[in-house]
CSV table of C-alpha atoms in Angstrom, one decimal:
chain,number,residue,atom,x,y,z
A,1,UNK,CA,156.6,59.8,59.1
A,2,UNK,CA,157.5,57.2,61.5
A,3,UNK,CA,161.1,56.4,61.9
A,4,UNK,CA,160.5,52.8,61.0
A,5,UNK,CA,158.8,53.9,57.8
A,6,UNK,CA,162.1,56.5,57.2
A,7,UNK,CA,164.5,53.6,57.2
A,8,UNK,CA,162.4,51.6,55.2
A,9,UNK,CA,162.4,54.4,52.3
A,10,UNK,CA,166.0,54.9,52.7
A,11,UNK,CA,166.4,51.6,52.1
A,12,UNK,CA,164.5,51.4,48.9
A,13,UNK,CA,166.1,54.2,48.0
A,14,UNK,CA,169.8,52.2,48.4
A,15,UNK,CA,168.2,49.2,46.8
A,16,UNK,CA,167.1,51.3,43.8
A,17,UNK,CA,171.1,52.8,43.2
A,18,UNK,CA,170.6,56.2,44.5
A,19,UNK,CA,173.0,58.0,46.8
A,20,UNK,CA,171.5,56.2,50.2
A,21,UNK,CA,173.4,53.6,51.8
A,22,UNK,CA,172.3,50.6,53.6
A,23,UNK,CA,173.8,52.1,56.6
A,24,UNK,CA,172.2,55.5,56.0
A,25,UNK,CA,169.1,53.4,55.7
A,26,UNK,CA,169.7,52.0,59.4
A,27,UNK,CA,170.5,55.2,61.1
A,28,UNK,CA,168.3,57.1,59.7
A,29,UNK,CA,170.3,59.4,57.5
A,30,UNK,CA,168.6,61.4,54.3
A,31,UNK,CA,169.8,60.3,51.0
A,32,UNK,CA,171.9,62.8,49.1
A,33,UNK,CA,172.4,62.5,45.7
A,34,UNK,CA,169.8,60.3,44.6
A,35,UNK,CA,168.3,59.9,41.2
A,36,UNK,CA,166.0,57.6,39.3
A,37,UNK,CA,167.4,55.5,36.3
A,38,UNK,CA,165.7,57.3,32.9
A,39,UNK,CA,163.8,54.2,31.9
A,40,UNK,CA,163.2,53.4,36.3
A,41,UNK,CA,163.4,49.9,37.7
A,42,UNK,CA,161.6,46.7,36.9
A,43,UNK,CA,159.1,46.2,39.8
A,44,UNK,CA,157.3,43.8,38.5
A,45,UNK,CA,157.4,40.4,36.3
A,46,UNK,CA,155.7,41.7,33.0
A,47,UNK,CA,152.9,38.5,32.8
A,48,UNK,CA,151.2,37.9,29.2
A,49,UNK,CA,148.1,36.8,29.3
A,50,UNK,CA,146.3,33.8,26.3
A,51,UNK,CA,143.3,36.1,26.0
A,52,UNK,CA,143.3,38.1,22.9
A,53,UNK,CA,140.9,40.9,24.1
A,54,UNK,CA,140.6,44.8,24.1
A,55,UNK,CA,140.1,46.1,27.5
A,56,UNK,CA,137.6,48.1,26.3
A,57,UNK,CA,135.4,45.4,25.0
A,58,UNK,CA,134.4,44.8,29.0
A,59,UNK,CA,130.6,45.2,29.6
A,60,UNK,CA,130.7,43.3,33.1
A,61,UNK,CA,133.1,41.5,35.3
A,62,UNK,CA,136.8,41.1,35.7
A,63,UNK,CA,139.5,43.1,33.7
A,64,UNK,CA,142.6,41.8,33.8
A,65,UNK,CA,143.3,39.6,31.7
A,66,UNK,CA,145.0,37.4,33.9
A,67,UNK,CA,142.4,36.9,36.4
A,68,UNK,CA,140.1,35.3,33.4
A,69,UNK,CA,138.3,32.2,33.9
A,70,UNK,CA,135.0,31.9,32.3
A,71,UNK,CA,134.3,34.8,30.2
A,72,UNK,CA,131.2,35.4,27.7
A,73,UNK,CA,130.4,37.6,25.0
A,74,UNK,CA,127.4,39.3,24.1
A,75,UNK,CA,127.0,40.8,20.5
A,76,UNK,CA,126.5,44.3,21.8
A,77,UNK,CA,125.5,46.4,18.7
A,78,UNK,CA,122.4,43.6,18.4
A,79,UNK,CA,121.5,44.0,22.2
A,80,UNK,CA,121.8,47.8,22.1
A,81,UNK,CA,119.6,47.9,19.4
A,82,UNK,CA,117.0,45.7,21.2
A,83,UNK,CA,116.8,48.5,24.0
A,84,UNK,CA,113.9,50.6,24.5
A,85,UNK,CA,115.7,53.6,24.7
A,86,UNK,CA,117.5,53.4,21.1
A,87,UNK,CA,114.6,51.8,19.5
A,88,UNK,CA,112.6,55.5,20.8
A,89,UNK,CA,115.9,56.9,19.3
A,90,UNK,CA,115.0,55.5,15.7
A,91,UNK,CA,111.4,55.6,16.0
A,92,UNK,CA,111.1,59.1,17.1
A,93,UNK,CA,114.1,60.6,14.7
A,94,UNK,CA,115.8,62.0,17.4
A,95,UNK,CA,119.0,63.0,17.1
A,96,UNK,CA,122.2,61.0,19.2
A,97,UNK,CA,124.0,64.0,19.5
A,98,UNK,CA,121.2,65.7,20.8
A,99,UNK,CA,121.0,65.9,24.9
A,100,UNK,CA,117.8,63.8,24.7
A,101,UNK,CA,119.5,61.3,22.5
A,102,UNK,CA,122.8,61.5,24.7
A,103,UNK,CA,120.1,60.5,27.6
A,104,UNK,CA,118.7,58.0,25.8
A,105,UNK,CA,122.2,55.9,24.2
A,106,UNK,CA,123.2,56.4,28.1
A,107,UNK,CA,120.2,54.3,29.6
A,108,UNK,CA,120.7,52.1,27.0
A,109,UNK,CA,123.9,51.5,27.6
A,110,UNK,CA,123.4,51.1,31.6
A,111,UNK,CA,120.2,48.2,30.7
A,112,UNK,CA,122.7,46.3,28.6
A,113,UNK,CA,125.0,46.3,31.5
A,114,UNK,CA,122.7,45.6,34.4
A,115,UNK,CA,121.3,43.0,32.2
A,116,UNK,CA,124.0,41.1,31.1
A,117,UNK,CA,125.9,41.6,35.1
A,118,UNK,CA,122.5,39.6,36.3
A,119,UNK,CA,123.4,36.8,33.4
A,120,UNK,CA,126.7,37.2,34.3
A,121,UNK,CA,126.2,36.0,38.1
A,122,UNK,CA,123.4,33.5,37.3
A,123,UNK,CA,125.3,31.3,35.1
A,124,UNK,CA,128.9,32.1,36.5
A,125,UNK,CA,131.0,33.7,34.3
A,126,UNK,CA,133.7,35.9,35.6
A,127,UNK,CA,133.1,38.3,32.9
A,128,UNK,CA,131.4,39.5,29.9
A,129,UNK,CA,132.8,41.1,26.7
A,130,UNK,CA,131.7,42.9,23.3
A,131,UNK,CA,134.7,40.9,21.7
A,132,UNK,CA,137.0,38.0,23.3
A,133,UNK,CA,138.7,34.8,22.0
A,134,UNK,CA,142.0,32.6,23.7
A,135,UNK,CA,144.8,31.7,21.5
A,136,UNK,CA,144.0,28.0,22.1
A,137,UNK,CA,140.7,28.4,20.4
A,138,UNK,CA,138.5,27.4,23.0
A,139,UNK,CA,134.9,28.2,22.9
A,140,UNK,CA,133.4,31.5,24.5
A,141,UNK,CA,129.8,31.1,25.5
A,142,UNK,CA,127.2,33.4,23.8
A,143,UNK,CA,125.2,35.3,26.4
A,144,UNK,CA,123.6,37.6,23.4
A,145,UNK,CA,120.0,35.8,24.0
A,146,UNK,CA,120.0,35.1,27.9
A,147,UNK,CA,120.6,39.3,28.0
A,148,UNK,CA,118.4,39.7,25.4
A,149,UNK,CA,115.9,38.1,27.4
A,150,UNK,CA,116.5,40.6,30.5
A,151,UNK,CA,116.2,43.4,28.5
C-alpha cells in the first residue's frame, strides 16, 4: 500500500470514530482500538425514486430506478407465449421441467429479450419492463406488438 493511500485510510478511519486520529492519519500511525458503529455510517443520501416497479420486472435496459427516463413495458406472458420455442413446448407435450423443456423456456426467454433490446434502441427508450407505472400516472408506452413483430 502506498503511504499516501495509508494516510488516507487512517483518516477514514478517524472520520468514521474509531481509535485513529487525524494526526495518526498524517504520520502514518496504525489505528488502535477501532471499531465500526453496529448499524455502520450513512455513506450515502438514501434517494426515492417516482417509479413504482420491481427490479425484477427488467427485460432490457437501465435498472435503477433513478436513472429512468423513458421506459416501456411489454406484456411478457403474451410474448413468451408467441415464441417458437414454448409454442414446441405445448405442441409437443413436453415437459418444462424436463432438460429439453428447461432448453427450450431458456431460448425463449433470450428471443424475448434480444427482441425487445432491438425495440428498445430503435424507438429510444431507456428501458423495458414486465410491469412499470410512475406515481404521477403518466403513460408507459406498450412495446408488446413492435416485439411481437421481432419475434
Amino acid at each position: 500500500m502506498r503511504p499516501h493511500s495509508l494516510r488516507l485510510a487512517f483518516a477514514l478511519c478517524a472520520l468514521l470514530g474509531g481509535g485513529a486520529s487525524a494526526q495518526d492519519a498524517r504520520v502514518g500511525l496504525p489505528a488502535v482500538g477501532f471499531q465500526v458503529p453496529e448499524t455502520g455510517p450513512v455513506l450515502a443520501e438514501t434517494v426515492e425514486s417516482d417509479w413504482i416497479l420491481n427490479a425484477q420486472d427488467n427485460v432490457c435496459g437501465l435498472r435503477d430506478p433513478r436513472m429512468l427516463s423513458n421506459p416501456g413495458r411489454i406484456n411478457y406472458d403474451t410474448l413468451m407465449a408467441a415464441t417458437p420455442e414454448l409454442q414446441k413446448l405445448k405442441r409437443e407435450g413436453i415437459d418444462p421441467g424436463s432438460a429439453e423443456g428447461i432448453q427450450l423456456k431458456q431460448q425463449a426467454i433470450d428471443r424475448v429479450t434480444k427482441a425487445s433490446e432491438s425495440v428498445r434502441v430503435t424507438q429510444g427508450h431507456c428501458s423495458v419492463w414486465k410491469a412499470i407505472s410512475h406515481k404521477d400516472g403518466r403513460a408507459i408506452a406498450d412495446l408488446t406488438e413492435l416485439v411481437r413483430a421481432k419475434l
